[in-house]
Amino acid sequence: MKNTFFLMMLGIGAVSANVQASSLYDVTPSVGLLESSPLKWSFTLSAGYDDNVNAVAKSNPVHESSSYVGFSLGSSYSNQDARTQLSYNALLGGDVYTRNMHGRTDQVIGNSSLSMQLTHAFDSTLRYTMNNSVAYTPDPNYADGISASRRQGNTFTFNTSHTVGKSLDPRWALNTNVSYSGILYSESEYQDDNREYVNIGESLSFKASERTSYLANASGQFVLRQEGYNSQNIYTTVGIQHALSPRSNVSMNVGTQIKIQQGAGTKVYPTLSGGYNRVVTDSMSISCYVSYNNESVGTYYDGRNYGSNSTWRLGVNCTQKLTHVLSLNYGASAMFSDYSDGEAGLGDHKETTYNFNVGLSWRLDRSWSVAVGYAYTNADLGGFSTPYTRNVYSINTTYTF
């Protein structure tokens, strides 16, 4: 079992060609072996209260609080066969707010998503991995590099990633990754931040021991924006993935980012990403991440462009099983952005966003469960907006069949 875990950890790590293109939660592979799960369906009814639906300061005339009700139909499946692993998660639902949202009343906001993961081993040396996802949700995910501030209305996000991993010998492996992702805002006032990412990467990994693997990565990223300047990025990084024990692992990648953007020329920036996962006890696990990149998020403002957006992102998430029917999830994240190289008198400014969330779920029996949650946001967007806070309280009842 111990050897199986280490081999699995290093194998998954070798297939990760470009950390920049994947979720920041996945900079280290999960601890433990994946499990198969039969097809399941679920129906959820929810209610909650949002004390700042328009994400503005209390002094702003459009500051509104509102209760809401929601519903969703979900489906999931996982088959972790020795040769082929296939899983998917689907959610179809929406929320109805009972008070104004940015001047509109009783607004219905869709909340739906679909994700699928496929891994197939052609033989002992060749493996193909595919990850696809689409989502139509009210709020982007702060941690995944989507937005520094909450956006009113729905956003459509998508991602498709394909990786081929080839073992050259028992120690060396070569991996090729191609991915395409993006975010599109439904509200016209935010569509100037619409963007798409195209990534192509090549990674070489060396298995130094059962526990340790070293990686060298070179990748290109094209950022296509609806408004403002497109950019090209060339990443070169080296990294390490190490299993501290059968219950924990750590990874770190460092390197350079060459960014080419109209109006800002060619600049070289440092880049960094890291993660740590640990199963603390049989009932508690923790995951941490950190990254630093020069991004293309929010770089267009009032007809002018920023050439640089250097951003730190870090966070921690914890899952704890209190009893056989009670589970607790909590986490915190922070984002620090520094905008510079503005054109036509666009001055430098900094943005900070802090998030905290906690949720408690109670399984009543095999079919019924109840969950309560709380989410807090504190955002300071520099000179573009007055700082604001936001508190969201929720309760959900789910029937699984």
CSV table of C-alpha atoms in Angstrom, one decimal:
chain,number,residue,atom,x,y,z
A,1,MET,CA,0.0,0.0,0.0
A,2,LYS,CA,2.8,2.4,0.9
A,3,ASN,CA,4.6,1.8,-2.4
A,4,THR,CA,1.4,2.0,-4.3
A,5,PHE,CA,0.7,5.5,-2.8
A,6,PHE,CA,4.2,6.8,-3.7
A,7,LEU,CA,4.0,5.5,-7.2
A,8,MET,CA,0.6,7.0,-7.7
A,9,MET,CA,1.7,10.4,-6.3
A,10,LEU,CA,4.8,10.6,-8.5
A,11,GLY,CA,2.8,9.4,-11.6
A,12,ILE,CA,0.1,12.0,-11.2
A,13,GLY,CA,2.8,14.7,-10.6
A,14,ALA,CA,4.6,13.8,-13.8
A,15,VAL,CA,1.4,14.3,-15.9
A,16,SER,CA,1.0,17.9,-14.6
A,17,ALA,CA,2.6,19.8,-17.4
A,18,ASN,CA,1.7,23.4,-16.5
A,19,VAL,CA,0.7,24.5,-13.1
A,20,GLN,CA,-0.3,27.9,-14.4
A,21,ALA,CA,-3.1,26.3,-16.5
A,22,SER,CA,-4.7,24.3,-13.7
A,23,SER,CA,-6.6,25.1,-10.5
A,24,LEU,CA,-4.4,26.4,-7.8
A,25,TYR,CA,-5.9,23.8,-5.5
A,26,ASP,CA,-4.2,21.1,-7.5
A,27,VAL,CA,-0.5,22.1,-7.3
A,28,THR,CA,0.1,18.9,-5.3
A,29,PRO,CA,-1.8,15.6,-6.1
A,30,SER,CA,-4.4,14.5,-3.6
A,31,VAL,CA,-3.3,12.2,-0.7
A,32,GLY,CA,-4.7,8.7,-0.8
A,33,LEU,CA,-6.2,6.5,-3.5
A,34,LEU,CA,-9.3,7.5,-5.6
A,35,GLU,CA,-12.4,5.4,-5.0
A,36,SER,CA,-15.1,4.3,-7.4
A,37,SER,CA,-18.7,5.5,-6.8
A,38,PRO,CA,-21.9,4.4,-8.5
A,39,LEU,CA,-24.2,6.8,-10.3
A,40,LYS,CA,-25.9,9.1,-7.8
A,41,TRP,CA,-28.5,11.8,-8.1
A,42,SER,CA,-29.3,14.5,-5.6
A,43,PHE,CA,-31.9,17.3,-5.2
A,44,THR,CA,-31.1,20.3,-3.0
A,45,LEU,CA,-33.3,23.1,-1.7
A,46,SER,CA,-31.4,26.1,-0.2
A,47,ALA,CA,-32.1,29.4,1.5
A,48,GLY,CA,-29.9,32.2,2.7
A,49,TYR,CA,-29.1,35.8,3.4
A,50,ASP,CA,-26.6,38.1,1.6
A,51,ASP,CA,-25.9,41.4,3.4
A,52,ASN,CA,-24.3,43.0,0.3
A,53,VAL,CA,-25.7,41.6,-3.0
A,54,ASN,CA,-24.1,44.4,-5.1
A,55,ALA,CA,-20.7,44.2,-3.4
A,56,VAL,CA,-20.3,47.9,-2.6
A,57,ALA,CA,-19.6,50.0,0.4
A,58,LYS,CA,-22.5,50.6,2.8
A,59,SER,CA,-22.4,54.3,1.9
A,60,ASN,CA,-23.1,53.5,-1.7
A,61,PRO,CA,-26.7,54.2,-2.8
A,62,VAL,CA,-27.1,50.8,-4.4
A,63,HIS,CA,-26.0,48.9,-1.3
A,64,GLU,CA,-28.6,46.2,-0.8
A,65,SER,CA,-29.1,43.1,1.4
A,66,SER,CA,-31.4,40.3,0.5
A,67,SER,CA,-32.6,36.8,1.4
A,68,TYR,CA,-32.7,34.2,-1.4
A,69,VAL,CA,-33.9,30.7,-2.1
A,70,GLY,CA,-32.3,28.2,-4.4
A,71,PHE,CA,-32.6,24.8,-6.0
A,72,SER,CA,-30.4,22.3,-7.8
A,73,LEU,CA,-30.4,18.9,-9.3
A,74,GLY,CA,-27.1,17.1,-9.2
A,75,SER,CA,-25.5,13.9,-10.6
A,76,SER,CA,-22.1,12.2,-10.0
A,77,TYR,CA,-20.3,9.1,-11.1
A,78,SER,CA,-16.8,7.7,-10.6
A,79,ASN,CA,-15.2,4.5,-12.0
A,80,GLN,CA,-11.5,4.1,-10.9
A,81,ASP,CA,-10.6,1.0,-12.9
A,82,ALA,CA,-7.0,0.0,-12.9
A,83,ARG,CA,-6.6,1.0,-16.6
A,84,THR,CA,-9.2,3.6,-17.1
A,85,GLN,CA,-10.5,6.2,-14.6
A,86,LEU,CA,-13.7,8.1,-15.5
A,87,SER,CA,-15.7,10.5,-13.3
A,88,TYR,CA,-18.1,13.3,-13.7
A,89,ASN,CA,-20.1,15.8,-11.7
A,90,ALA,CA,-23.1,17.8,-12.9
A,91,LEU,CA,-25.3,20.4,-11.3
A,92,LEU,CA,-28.3,22.3,-12.7
A,93,GLY,CA,-29.9,25.0,-10.5
A,94,GLY,CA,-30.4,28.6,-9.7
A,95,ASP,CA,-31.0,31.2,-7.0
A,96,VAL,CA,-33.9,33.7,-6.7
A,97,TYR,CA,-33.2,36.9,-4.7
A,98,THR,CA,-36.2,38.6,-3.0
A,99,ARG,CA,-34.7,42.1,-3.0
A,100,ASN,CA,-33.1,44.3,-5.5
A,101,MET,CA,-29.8,43.4,-7.1
A,102,HIS,CA,-28.1,46.3,-8.8
A,103,GLY,CA,-31.4,48.0,-9.7
A,104,ARG,CA,-33.2,44.8,-10.7
A,105,THR,CA,-35.9,43.0,-8.7
A,106,ASP,CA,-36.5,39.3,-8.0
A,107,GLN,CA,-33.6,38.4,-10.2
A,108,VAL,CA,-33.1,34.7,-11.0
A,109,ILE,CA,-29.5,33.7,-11.3
A,110,GLY,CA,-28.5,30.4,-12.8
A,111,ASN,CA,-26.0,28.2,-11.0
A,112,SER,CA,-25.0,25.2,-13.1
A,113,SER,CA,-21.8,23.3,-13.8
A,114,LEU,CA,-20.5,20.1,-15.5
A,115,SER,CA,-17.1,18.5,-15.1
A,116,MET,CA,-15.6,15.3,-16.4
A,117,GLN,CA,-12.2,13.6,-15.9
A,118,LEU,CA,-10.8,10.8,-17.9
A,119,THR,CA,-7.5,8.9,-17.5
A,120,HIS,CA,-6.5,6.0,-19.7
A,121,ALA,CA,-3.3,3.9,-19.6
A,122,PHE,CA,-2.6,2.5,-23.0
A,123,ASP,CA,0.2,0.4,-21.5
A,124,SER,CA,2.7,0.6,-18.6
A,125,THR,CA,4.5,3.6,-20.3
A,126,LEU,CA,1.8,5.7,-22.0
A,127,ARG,CA,-1.0,7.5,-20.3
A,128,TYR,CA,-3.6,10.1,-21.5
A,129,THR,CA,-5.5,12.4,-19.2
A,130,MET,CA,-8.4,14.7,-20.1
A,131,ASN,CA,-10.2,17.3,-17.9
A,132,ASN,CA,-13.2,19.2,-19.2
A,133,SER,CA,-15.5,21.6,-17.3
A,134,VAL,CA,-18.1,24.3,-18.0
A,135,ALA,CA,-19.9,26.4,-15.4
A,136,TYR,CA,-22.6,29.2,-15.5
A,137,THR,CA,-22.4,30.7,-12.0
A,138,PRO,CA,-23.2,33.9,-10.1
A,139,ASP,CA,-19.7,34.5,-8.7
A,140,PRO,CA,-16.3,33.5,-10.1
A,141,ASN,CA,-13.9,31.6,-7.9
A,142,TYR,CA,-11.4,34.0,-6.3
A,143,ALA,CA,-8.7,31.3,-5.9
A,144,ASP,CA,-8.6,30.2,-9.6
A,145,GLY,CA,-7.5,33.6,-10.8
A,146,ILE,CA,-10.8,34.8,-12.2
A,147,SER,CA,-11.5,38.1,-10.5
A,148,ALA,CA,-10.4,40.4,-7.7
A,149,SER,CA,-13.9,41.7,-7.0
A,150,ARG,CA,-17.3,40.1,-7.1
A,151,ARG,CA,-19.1,40.5,-10.4
A,152,GLN,CA,-22.9,41.0,-10.5
A,153,GLY,CA,-24.7,38.7,-12.9
A,154,ASN,CA,-23.7,35.3,-14.2
A,155,THR,CA,-20.3,34.3,-15.7
A,156,PHE,CA,-19.7,31.5,-18.1
A,157,THR,CA,-16.4,29.7,-17.5
A,158,PHE,CA,-14.9,26.8,-19.4
A,159,ASN,CA,-11.8,24.6,-19.5
A,160,THR,CA,-10.5,21.7,-21.5
A,161,SER,CA,-7.1,20.2,-20.8
A,162,HIS,CA,-5.4,17.2,-22.5
A,163,THR,CA,-2.1,15.6,-21.3
A,164,VAL,CA,-0.1,12.8,-22.8
A,165,GLY,CA,2.5,11.2,-20.5
A,166,LYS,CA,5.2,8.9,-21.7
A,167,SER,CA,7.7,7.0,-19.5
A,168,LEU,CA,11.0,7.0,-21.2
A,169,ASP,CA,12.5,4.6,-18.7
A,170,PRO,CA,11.8,3.7,-15.0
A,171,ARG,CA,13.1,7.2,-13.9
A,172,TRP,CA,12.4,9.6,-16.8
A,173,ALA,CA,9.0,10.7,-18.2
A,174,LEU,CA,8.0,13.2,-20.8
A,175,ASN,CA,4.6,15.0,-20.7
A,176,THR,CA,2.8,17.2,-23.2
A,177,ASN,CA,-0.1,19.4,-22.2
A,178,VAL,CA,-2.6,21.5,-24.3
A,179,SER,CA,-5.4,23.4,-22.7
A,180,TYR,CA,-8.0,26.1,-23.5
A,181,SER,CA,-10.0,28.0,-20.9
A,182,GLY,CA,-11.8,31.3,-20.5
A,183,ILE,CA,-14.4,33.4,-18.7
A,184,LEU,CA,-17.2,35.4,-20.2
A,185,TYR,CA,-19.4,37.8,-18.3
A,186,SER,CA,-23.1,38.0,-19.0
A,187,GLU,CA,-23.5,41.6,-17.8
A,188,SER,CA,-22.3,44.1,-20.4
A,189,GLU,CA,-20.6,46.4,-17.9
A,190,TYR,CA,-18.1,43.7,-17.0
A,191,GLN,CA,-17.5,42.2,-20.4
A,192,ASP,CA,-14.3,44.3,-20.9
A,193,ASP,CA,-12.7,41.7,-18.7
A,194,ASN,CA,-13.7,38.7,-20.8
A,195,ARG,CA,-10.7,36.6,-21.7
A,196,GLU,CA,-9.5,33.3,-23.0
A,197,TYR,CA,-6.3,31.3,-22.4
A,198,VAL,CA,-4.5,28.9,-24.7
A,199,ASN,CA,-1.6,26.9,-23.1
A,200,ILE,CA,0.9,24.5,-24.6
A,201,GLY,CA,3.5,23.0,-22.4
A,202,GLU,CA,6.2,20.3,-22.2
A,203,SER,CA,7.5,18.8,-19.0
A,204,LEU,CA,10.3,16.5,-18.2
A,205,SER,CA,10.3,14.6,-14.8
A,206,PHE,CA,12.9,12.6,-13.1
A,207,LYS,CA,12.0,10.1,-10.4
A,208,ALA,CA,14.9,10.4,-7.9
A,209,SER,CA,13.4,8.0,-5.4
A,210,GLU,CA,10.1,6.4,-4.4
A,211,ARG,CA,9.2,9.6,-2.6
A,212,THR,CA,10.8,12.4,-4.7
A,213,SER,CA,10.4,13.6,-8.3
A,214,TYR,CA,12.0,16.6,-10.0
A,215,LEU,CA,10.4,18.5,-12.9
A,216,ALA,CA,11.5,20.9,-15.6
A,217,ASN,CA,8.8,22.7,-17.5
A,218,ALA,CA,8.6,25.0,-20.5
A,219,SER,CA,5.2,26.3,-21.7
A,220,GLY,CA,3.6,29.1,-23.7
A,221,GLN,CA,0.4,30.9,-22.9
A,222,PHE,CA,-1.7,33.1,-25.1
A,223,VAL,CA,-4.1,35.5,-23.4
A,224,LEU,CA,-6.9,36.7,-25.7
A,225,ARG,CA,-9.0,39.6,-24.3
A,226,GLN,CA,-12.3,41.1,-25.6
A,227,GLU,CA,-11.1,44.6,-24.7
A,228,GLY,CA,-7.5,45.8,-24.2
A,229,TYR,CA,-4.3,44.2,-25.3
A,230,ASN,CA,-3.6,40.5,-25.8
A,231,SER,CA,-0.5,39.1,-24.3
A,232,GLN,CA,1.9,36.1,-24.7
A,233,ASN,CA,3.7,34.5,-21.9
A,234,ILE,CA,6.6,32.0,-21.9
A,235,TYR,CA,7.2,30.1,-18.6
A,236,THR,CA,10.3,28.1,-17.7
A,237,THR,CA,10.2,26.5,-14.3
A,238,VAL,CA,11.9,23.8,-12.3
A,239,GLY,CA,10.2,22.0,-9.4
A,240,ILE,CA,10.1,19.2,-6.9
A,241,GLN,CA,7.3,17.0,-5.6
A,242,HIS,CA,8.0,15.0,-2.4
A,243,ALA,CA,6.0,12.6,-0.3
A,244,LEU,CA,6.8,13.4,3.3
A,245,SER,CA,5.0,10.3,4.4
A,246,PRO,CA,2.1,8.1,3.1
A,247,ARG,CA,-0.2,10.8,4.5
A,248,SER,CA,1.4,14.0,3.2
A,249,ASN,CA,3.1,15.5,0.2
A,250,VAL,CA,4.5,18.9,-0.8
A,251,SER,CA,5.4,20.5,-4.1
A,252,MET,CA,7.2,23.7,-5.2
A,253,ASN,CA,7.8,25.2,-8.7
A,254,VAL,CA,10.0,28.3,-9.4
A,255,GLY,CA,11.1,30.0,-12.6
A,256,THR,CA,10.7,32.9,-14.9
A,257,GLN,CA,7.8,34.4,-16.9
A,258,ILE,CA,8.5,36.3,-20.1
A,259,LYS,CA,5.5,38.5,-20.8
A,260,ILE,CA,5.0,40.2,-24.2
A,261,GLN,CA,2.2,42.8,-24.4
A,262,GLN,CA,1.5,45.7,-26.7
A,263,GLY,CA,2.3,49.0,-25.1
A,264,ALA,CA,4.3,47.4,-22.3
A,265,GLY,CA,6.9,45.7,-24.4
A,266,THR,CA,8.7,42.5,-23.2
A,267,LYS,CA,9.3,42.1,-19.5
A,268,VAL,CA,10.7,39.2,-17.4
A,269,TYR,CA,9.0,38.4,-14.0
A,270,PRO,CA,9.6,35.7,-11.4
A,271,THR,CA,6.9,33.0,-11.1
A,272,LEU,CA,6.2,30.6,-8.2
A,273,SER,CA,3.7,28.0,-7.1
A,274,GLY,CA,3.6,25.6,-4.3
A,275,GLY,CA,1.2,23.3,-2.3
A,276,TYR,CA,1.0,21.1,0.7
A,277,ASN,CA,-1.5,18.3,1.4
A,278,ARG,CA,-1.7,16.3,4.6
A,279,VAL,CA,-4.1,13.7,6.1
A,280,VAL,CA,-3.7,14.8,9.7
A,281,THR,CA,-5.8,12.0,11.1
A,282,ASP,CA,-8.3,9.5,9.6
A,283,SER,CA,-10.9,12.2,10.1
A,284,MET,CA,-9.1,15.3,9.1
A,285,SER,CA,-7.2,16.6,6.1
A,286,ILE,CA,-5.6,19.9,5.1
A,287,SER,CA,-4.6,21.5,1.8
A,288,CYS,CA,-2.5,24.7,1.3
A,289,TYR,CA,-1.5,26.6,-1.9
A,290,VAL,CA,0.5,29.7,-2.8
A,291,SER,CA,1.3,31.3,-6.2
A,292,TYR,CA,2.9,34.4,-7.7
A,293,ASN,CA,2.4,35.4,-11.3
A,294,ASN,CA,2.1,38.5,-13.5
A,295,GLU,CA,-1.5,38.1,-14.6
A,296,SER,CA,-3.9,39.6,-17.2
A,297,VAL,CA,-6.8,40.0,-14.9
A,298,GLY,CA,-8.5,43.4,-14.7
A,299,THR,CA,-5.8,45.0,-16.8
A,300,TYR,CA,-8.2,47.1,-18.9
A,301,TYR,CA,-9.8,50.1,-17.4
A,302,ASP,CA,-11.7,53.0,-19.0
A,303,GLY,CA,-10.1,52.6,-22.4
A,304,ARG,CA,-6.6,52.2,-21.1
A,305,ASN,CA,-4.4,49.3,-20.3
A,306,TYR,CA,-2.1,48.1,-17.5
A,307,GLY,CA,1.1,46.4,-18.6
A,308,SER,CA,1.6,44.6,-15.3
A,309,ASN,CA,-0.6,42.9,-12.7
A,310,SER,CA,1.7,41.0,-10.2
A,311,THR,CA,-0.5,38.9,-7.9
A,312,TRP,CA,0.1,36.7,-4.9
A,313,ARG,CA,-2.6,34.1,-4.1
A,314,LEU,CA,-2.5,31.9,-1.0
A,315,GLY,CA,-5.0,29.8,0.9
A,316,VAL,CA,-5.7,26.9,3.1
A,317,ASN,CA,-8.7,24.5,3.2
A,318,CYS,CA,-9.5,21.9,5.8
A,319,THR,CA,-12.0,19.0,6.0
A,320,GLN,CA,-12.8,17.4,9.3
A,321,LYS,CA,-15.1,14.6,10.2
A,322,LEU,CA,-16.4,15.3,13.7
A,323,THR,CA,-18.6,12.1,14.0
A,324,HIS,CA,-19.9,9.5,11.6
A,325,VAL,CA,-22.7,11.9,10.6
A,326,LEU,CA,-21.2,15.4,11.2
A,327,SER,CA,-18.5,17.0,8.9
A,328,LEU,CA,-16.9,20.4,9.1
A,329,ASN,CA,-15.2,22.2,6.2
A,330,TYR,CA,-13.4,25.6,6.5
A,331,GLY,CA,-10.9,27.6,4.7
A,332,ALA,CA,-9.4,31.0,4.1
A,333,SER,CA,-7.7,32.7,1.1
A,334,ALA,CA,-6.0,36.0,0.3
A,335,MET,CA,-5.1,37.7,-2.9
A,336,PHE,CA,-2.8,40.7,-3.3
A,337,SER,CA,-2.5,42.4,-6.7
A,338,ASP,CA,-0.2,45.2,-7.7
A,339,TYR,CA,-1.1,47.0,-11.0
A,340,SER,CA,1.6,49.1,-12.7
A,341,ASP,CA,2.8,50.3,-16.2
A,342,GLY,CA,-0.5,52.0,-16.9
A,343,GLU,CA,-0.8,53.9,-20.2
A,344,ALA,CA,-2.2,57.4,-20.8
A,345,GLY,CA,-1.9,58.5,-17.1
A,346,LEU,CA,-3.4,55.4,-15.6
A,347,GLY,CA,-1.8,55.4,-12.1
A,348,ASP,CA,-0.5,52.4,-10.2
A,349,HIS,CA,-2.8,50.9,-7.6
A,350,LYS,CA,-3.1,47.8,-5.3
A,351,GLU,CA,-6.0,45.5,-4.7
A,352,THR,CA,-6.5,43.1,-1.7
A,353,THR,CA,-9.2,40.5,-1.2
A,354,TYR,CA,-9.7,38.2,1.8
A,355,ASN,CA,-12.1,35.3,1.9
A,356,PHE,CA,-13.2,33.0,4.7
A,357,ASN,CA,-15.8,30.2,4.6
A,358,VAL,CA,-17.0,27.5,7.0
A,359,GLY,CA,-19.6,24.8,6.6
A,360,LEU,CA,-21.1,22.1,8.7
A,361,SER,CA,-23.0,19.2,7.2
A,362,TRP,CA,-25.1,16.6,9.0
A,363,ARG,CA,-26.1,13.3,7.4
A,364,LEU,CA,-29.5,12.4,8.8
A,365,ASP,CA,-29.6,9.0,7.0
A,366,ARG,CA,-28.4,7.5,3.7
A,367,SER,CA,-30.6,9.8,1.7
A,368,TRP,CA,-31.1,13.0,3.6
A,369,SER,CA,-28.5,15.6,4.7
A,370,VAL,CA,-28.5,19.2,6.0
A,371,ALA,CA,-25.7,21.8,5.7
A,372,VAL,CA,-25.2,25.3,7.0
A,373,GLY,CA,-22.6,27.7,5.8
A,374,TYR,CA,-21.1,31.1,6.2
A,375,ALA,CA,-18.8,33.0,3.8
A,376,TYR,CA,-17.0,36.4,4.4
A,377,THR,CA,-15.4,38.7,1.9
A,378,ASN,CA,-13.3,41.8,2.5
A,379,ALA,CA,-12.1,43.6,-0.6
A,380,ASP,CA,-10.2,46.8,-1.2
A,381,LEU,CA,-9.9,47.6,-4.9
A,382,GLY,CA,-7.6,50.6,-4.5
A,383,GLY,CA,-8.9,53.8,-6.0
A,384,PHE,CA,-11.4,52.2,-8.3
A,385,SER,CA,-14.0,51.4,-5.6
A,386,THR,CA,-14.6,52.0,-1.9
A,387,PRO,CA,-13.6,49.0,0.2
A,388,TYR,CA,-16.5,46.7,1.1
A,389,THR,CA,-17.3,43.6,3.2
A,390,ARG,CA,-19.8,40.9,2.4
A,391,ASN,CA,-21.4,38.2,4.6
A,392,VAL,CA,-23.5,35.3,3.2
A,393,TYR,CA,-25.4,32.8,5.4
A,394,SER,CA,-26.9,29.7,3.9
A,395,ILE,CA,-28.7,26.5,4.7
A,396,ASN,CA,-29.2,23.5,2.4
A,397,THR,CA,-31.3,20.3,2.5
A,398,THR,CA,-30.2,17.6,0.1
A,399,TYR,CA,-31.9,14.3,-0.9
A,400,THR,CA,-29.6,11.7,-2.5
A,401,PHE,CA,-31.0,8.8,-4.6
